PDB file of C-alpha atoms in Angstrom:
ATOM      1  CA  MET A 510     135.487-164.201-134.989  1.00  0.00           C
ATOM      2  CA  HIS A 511     136.309-165.066-138.583  1.00  0.00           C
ATOM      3  CA  GLU A 512     139.434-167.038-139.511  1.00  0.00           C
ATOM      4  CA  LEU A 513     141.250-166.304-142.764  1.00  0.00           C
ATOM      5  CA  LYS A 514     143.670-168.870-144.199  1.00  0.00           C
ATOM      6  CA  ILE A 515     146.618-167.181-145.920  1.00  0.00           C
ATOM      7  CA  PRO A 516     148.908-169.317-148.103  1.00  0.00           C
ATOM      8  CA  THR A 517     152.396-167.902-148.592  1.00  0.00           C
ATOM      9  CA  GLU A 518     154.879-168.656-151.358  1.00  0.00           C
ATOM     10  CA  ARG A 519     158.192-167.311-150.016  1.00  0.00           C
ATOM     11  CA  HIS A 520     160.185-167.367-146.784  1.00  0.00           C
ATOM     12  CA  THR A 521     159.676-163.610-146.351  1.00  0.00           C
ATOM     13  CA  GLN A 522     156.549-162.183-147.967  1.00  0.00           C
ATOM     14  CA  LEU A 523     154.058-159.362-147.387  1.00  0.00           C
ATOM     15  CA  ILE A 524     150.560-160.035-148.710  1.00  0.00           C
ATOM     16  CA  ASP A 525     147.790-157.455-148.976  1.00  0.00           C
ATOM     17  CA  ILE A 526     144.805-158.997-147.157  1.00  0.00           C
ATOM     18  CA  SER A 527     142.570-155.897-147.197  1.00  0.00           C
ATOM     19  CA  ALA A 528     139.965-157.507-149.486  1.00  0.00           C
ATOM     20  CA  GLN A 529     139.768-160.658-147.331  1.00  0.00           C
ATOM     21  CA  VAL A 530     139.293-158.553-144.185  1.00  0.00           C
ATOM     22  CA  ARG A 531     136.552-156.528-145.900  1.00  0.00           C
ATOM     23  CA  SER A 532     134.786-159.753-146.889  1.00  0.00           C
ATOM     24  CA  ALA A 533     135.095-161.140-143.361  1.00  0.00           C
ATOM     25  CA  ILE A 534     133.351-158.114-141.822  1.00  0.00           C
ATOM     26  CA  ALA A 535     130.741-157.504-144.533  1.00  0.00           C
ATOM     27  CA  GLY A 536     127.367-156.645-143.046  1.00  0.00           C
ATOM     28  CA  GLN A 537     128.644-156.362-139.478  1.00  0.00           C
ATOM     29  CA  ALA A 538     128.328-153.231-137.357  1.00  0.00           C
ATOM     30  CA  GLY A 539     130.833-152.086-134.793  1.00  0.00           C
ATOM     31  CA  ALA A 540     133.362-149.462-133.781  1.00  0.00           C
ATOM     32  CA  ALA A 541     136.511-151.165-135.042  1.00  0.00           C
ATOM     33  CA  VAL A 542     137.943-154.381-136.413  1.00  0.00           C
ATOM     34  CA  LEU A 543     140.805-156.255-134.782  1.00  0.00           C
ATOM     35  CA  VAL A 544     143.009-158.284-137.123  1.00  0.00           C
ATOM     36  CA  TYR A 545     145.347-160.681-135.276  1.00  0.00           C
ATOM     37  CA  VAL A 546     147.870-163.420-136.142  1.00  0.00           C
ATOM     38  CA  PRO A 547     148.396-166.302-133.674  1.00  0.00           C
ATOM     39  CA  HIS A 548     151.957-166.943-134.853  1.00  0.00           C
ATOM     40  CA  THR A 549     155.389-165.989-133.474  1.00  0.00           C
ATOM     41  CA  THR A 550     157.014-165.827-136.920  1.00  0.00           C
ATOM     42  CA  ALA A 551     154.385-163.743-138.721  1.00  0.00           C
ATOM     43  CA  GLY A 552     152.909-160.301-138.221  1.00  0.00           C
ATOM     44  CA  LEU A 553     150.641-157.577-139.547  1.00  0.00           C
ATOM     45  CA  THR A 554     151.114-154.006-140.654  1.00  0.00           C
ATOM     46  CA  ILE A 555     149.248-151.223-142.425  1.00  0.00           C
ATOM     47  CA  ASN A 556     151.066-149.426-145.205  1.00  0.00           C
ATOM     48  CA  GLU A 557     150.818-148.370-148.845  1.00  0.00           C
ATOM     49  CA  HIS A 558     149.186-150.966-151.078  1.00  0.00           C
ATOM     50  CA  ALA A 559     148.980-149.015-154.341  1.00  0.00           C
ATOM     51  CA  ASP A 560     152.536-149.910-155.376  1.00  0.00           C
ATOM     52  CA  PRO A 561     153.488-153.587-154.796  1.00  0.00           C
ATOM     53  CA  MET A 562     157.156-152.574-154.620  1.00  0.00           C
ATOM     54  CA  VAL A 563     156.503-151.052-151.169  1.00  0.00           C
ATOM     55  CA  ALA A 564     155.848-154.575-149.835  1.00  0.00           C
ATOM     56  CA  ARG A 565     159.022-155.865-151.509  1.00  0.00           C
ATOM     57  CA  ASP A 566     160.995-152.988-149.960  1.00  0.00           C
ATOM     58  CA  PHE A 567     159.639-153.987-146.524  1.00  0.00           C
ATOM     59  CA  GLU A 568     160.713-157.589-147.133  1.00  0.00           C
ATOM     60  CA  MET A 569     164.253-156.525-148.041  1.00  0.00           C
ATOM     61  CA  ALA A 570     164.513-154.013-145.184  1.00  0.00           C
ATOM     62  CA  LEU A 571     163.457-156.566-142.569  1.00  0.00           C
ATOM     63  CA  GLU A 572     165.931-159.105-143.966  1.00  0.00           C
ATOM     64  CA  LYS A 573     168.689-156.483-143.497  1.00  0.00           C
ATOM     65  CA  ILE A 574     167.528-155.446-140.010  1.00  0.00           C
ATOM     66  CA  ALA A 575     167.417-159.071-138.792  1.00  0.00           C
ATOM     67  CA  PRO A 576     169.717-160.968-141.198  1.00  0.00           C
ATOM     68  CA  GLU A 577     169.944-164.744-141.551  1.00  0.00           C
ATOM     69  CA  GLY A 578     173.702-164.921-140.958  1.00  0.00           C
ATOM     70  CA  TRP A 579     173.796-163.154-137.610  1.00  0.00           C
ATOM     71  CA  GLY A 580     174.941-165.116-134.524  1.00  0.00           C
ATOM     72  CA  TRP A 581     171.470-166.178-133.407  1.00  0.00           C
ATOM     73  CA  GLN A 582     171.150-168.086-130.126  1.00  0.00           C
ATOM     74  CA  HIS A 583     167.687-169.548-130.853  1.00  0.00           C
ATOM     75  CA  ILE A 584     168.362-172.552-133.084  1.00  0.00           C
ATOM     76  CA  GLU A 585     165.920-175.390-133.709  1.00  0.00           C
ATOM     77  CA  GLU A 586     167.384-178.236-135.708  1.00  0.00           C
ATOM     78  CA  GLY A 587     165.650-178.358-139.096  1.00  0.00           C
ATOM     79  CA  GLU A 588     163.810-175.086-138.461  1.00  0.00           C
ATOM     80  CA  GLU A 589     166.437-172.381-138.591  1.00  0.00           C
ATOM     81  CA  ASN A 590     163.976-169.531-138.130  1.00  0.00           C
ATOM     82  CA  ALA A 591     165.641-167.345-135.477  1.00  0.00           C
ATOM     83  CA  PRO A 592     165.474-164.083-137.519  1.00  0.00           C
ATOM     84  CA  SER A 593     161.747-164.653-138.095  1.00  0.00           C
ATOM     85  CA  HIS A 594     160.952-163.904-134.448  1.00  0.00           C
ATOM     86  CA  PRO A 595     162.385-160.361-134.238  1.00  0.00           C
ATOM     87  CA  ARG A 596     161.013-159.564-137.701  1.00  0.00           C
ATOM     88  CA  ALA A 597     157.533-160.582-136.534  1.00  0.00           C
ATOM     89  CA  SER A 598     157.874-158.543-133.343  1.00  0.00           C
ATOM     90  CA  LEU A 599     158.909-155.478-135.320  1.00  0.00           C
ATOM     91  CA  MET A 600     155.659-155.720-137.287  1.00  0.00           C
ATOM     92  CA  GLY A 601     153.463-156.806-134.363  1.00  0.00           C
ATOM     93  CA  PRO A 602     150.731-159.458-134.081  1.00  0.00           C
ATOM     94  CA  GLN A 603     147.712-157.196-134.604  1.00  0.00           C
ATOM     95  CA  VAL A 604     146.273-154.086-136.202  1.00  0.00           C
ATOM     96  CA  LEU A 605     143.157-152.214-135.098  1.00  0.00           C
ATOM     97  CA  ILE A 606     141.160-150.338-137.738  1.00  0.00           C
ATOM     98  CA  PRO A 607     138.199-148.064-136.956  1.00  0.00           C
ATOM     99  CA  LEU A 608     134.999-148.732-138.855  1.00  0.00           C
ATOM    100  CA  ARG A 609     133.082-145.922-140.549  1.00  0.00           C
ATOM    101  CA  ASP A 610     129.362-145.479-139.956  1.00  0.00           C
ATOM    102  CA  ASP A 611     128.722-147.377-143.212  1.00  0.00           C
ATOM    103  CA  GLY A 612     130.716-150.394-141.931  1.00  0.00           C
ATOM    104  CA  GLU A 613     133.725-149.772-144.171  1.00  0.00           C
ATOM    105  CA  LEU A 614     137.318-149.882-142.932  1.00  0.00           C
ATOM    106  CA  ALA A 615     138.548-146.363-142.126  1.00  0.00           C
ATOM    107  CA  LEU A 616     141.801-146.802-144.046  1.00  0.00           C
ATOM    108  CA  GLY A 617     143.490-143.946-145.876  1.00  0.00           C
ATOM    109  CA  THR A 618     143.428-143.771-149.665  1.00  0.00           C
ATOM    110  CA  TRP A 619     146.759-145.560-150.081  1.00  0.00           C
ATOM    111  CA  GLN A 620     146.594-147.848-147.042  1.00  0.00           C
ATOM    112  CA  GLY A 621     146.216-151.611-147.051  1.00  0.00           C
ATOM    113  CA  ILE A 622     146.429-154.344-144.425  1.00  0.00           C
ATOM    114  CA  PHE A 623     149.407-156.637-144.929  1.00  0.00           C
ATOM    115  CA  PHE A 624     150.023-160.120-143.590  1.00  0.00           C
ATOM    116  CA  CYS A 625     153.778-160.466-143.027  1.00  0.00           C
ATOM    117  CA  GLU A 626     155.282-163.937-143.455  1.00  0.00           C
ATOM    118  CA  PHE A 627     158.771-164.510-142.054  1.00  0.00           C
ATOM    119  CA  ASP A 628     158.992-168.324-141.948  1.00  0.00           C
ATOM    120  CA  GLY A 629     157.284-169.551-145.091  1.00  0.00           C
ATOM    121  CA  PRO A 630     156.129-170.876-147.304  1.00  0.00           C
ATOM    122  CA  ARG A 631     153.148-172.253-145.406  1.00  0.00           C
ATOM    123  CA  THR A 632     149.471-171.594-144.737  1.00  0.00           C
ATOM    124  CA  ARG A 633     148.761-169.216-141.857  1.00  0.00           C
ATOM    125  CA  SER A 634     145.716-168.152-139.866  1.00  0.00           C
ATOM    126  CA  VAL A 635     144.532-164.584-139.402  1.00  0.00           C
ATOM    127  CA  TYR A 636     141.675-163.832-136.989  1.00  0.00           C
ATOM    128  CA  VAL A 637     139.284-160.993-137.755  1.00  0.00           C
ATOM    129  CA  THR A 638     136.910-159.694-135.068  1.00  0.00           C
ATOM    130  CA  VAL A 639     134.503-156.764-135.164  1.00  0.00           C
ATOM    131  CA  LEU A 640     134.533-154.891-131.854  1.00  0.00           C
ATOM    132  CA  ALA A 641     131.439-153.169-130.499  1.00  0.00           C
TER     133      ALA A 641
END
């Protein structure tokens, strides 16, 4: 397993980590790669990475789906992060990507792997494992 450290700059932020994942698996053979976040207020998704505005649209959409001002029951003094939990669950904690015979990620032309921060800014961990 390889651990990536992902620094975030905003409370809600999607970051394309495709290049870091490619570097983490370079030279390894397998059937697929599992990318996983061990956090309850962060997630992963695969979507278009050619236009950075797609990531910004995701950020805004998730803020509308699970807004800050809703009557949240989960309240931790000093860490008002209740909406971060459903946002993270909507994205999910992992993605699984098949590997081609040449060891490359079998992503579509426009696809990228995004780390999804919902309780930043902070530095997060992402685990990358090649599966046999």
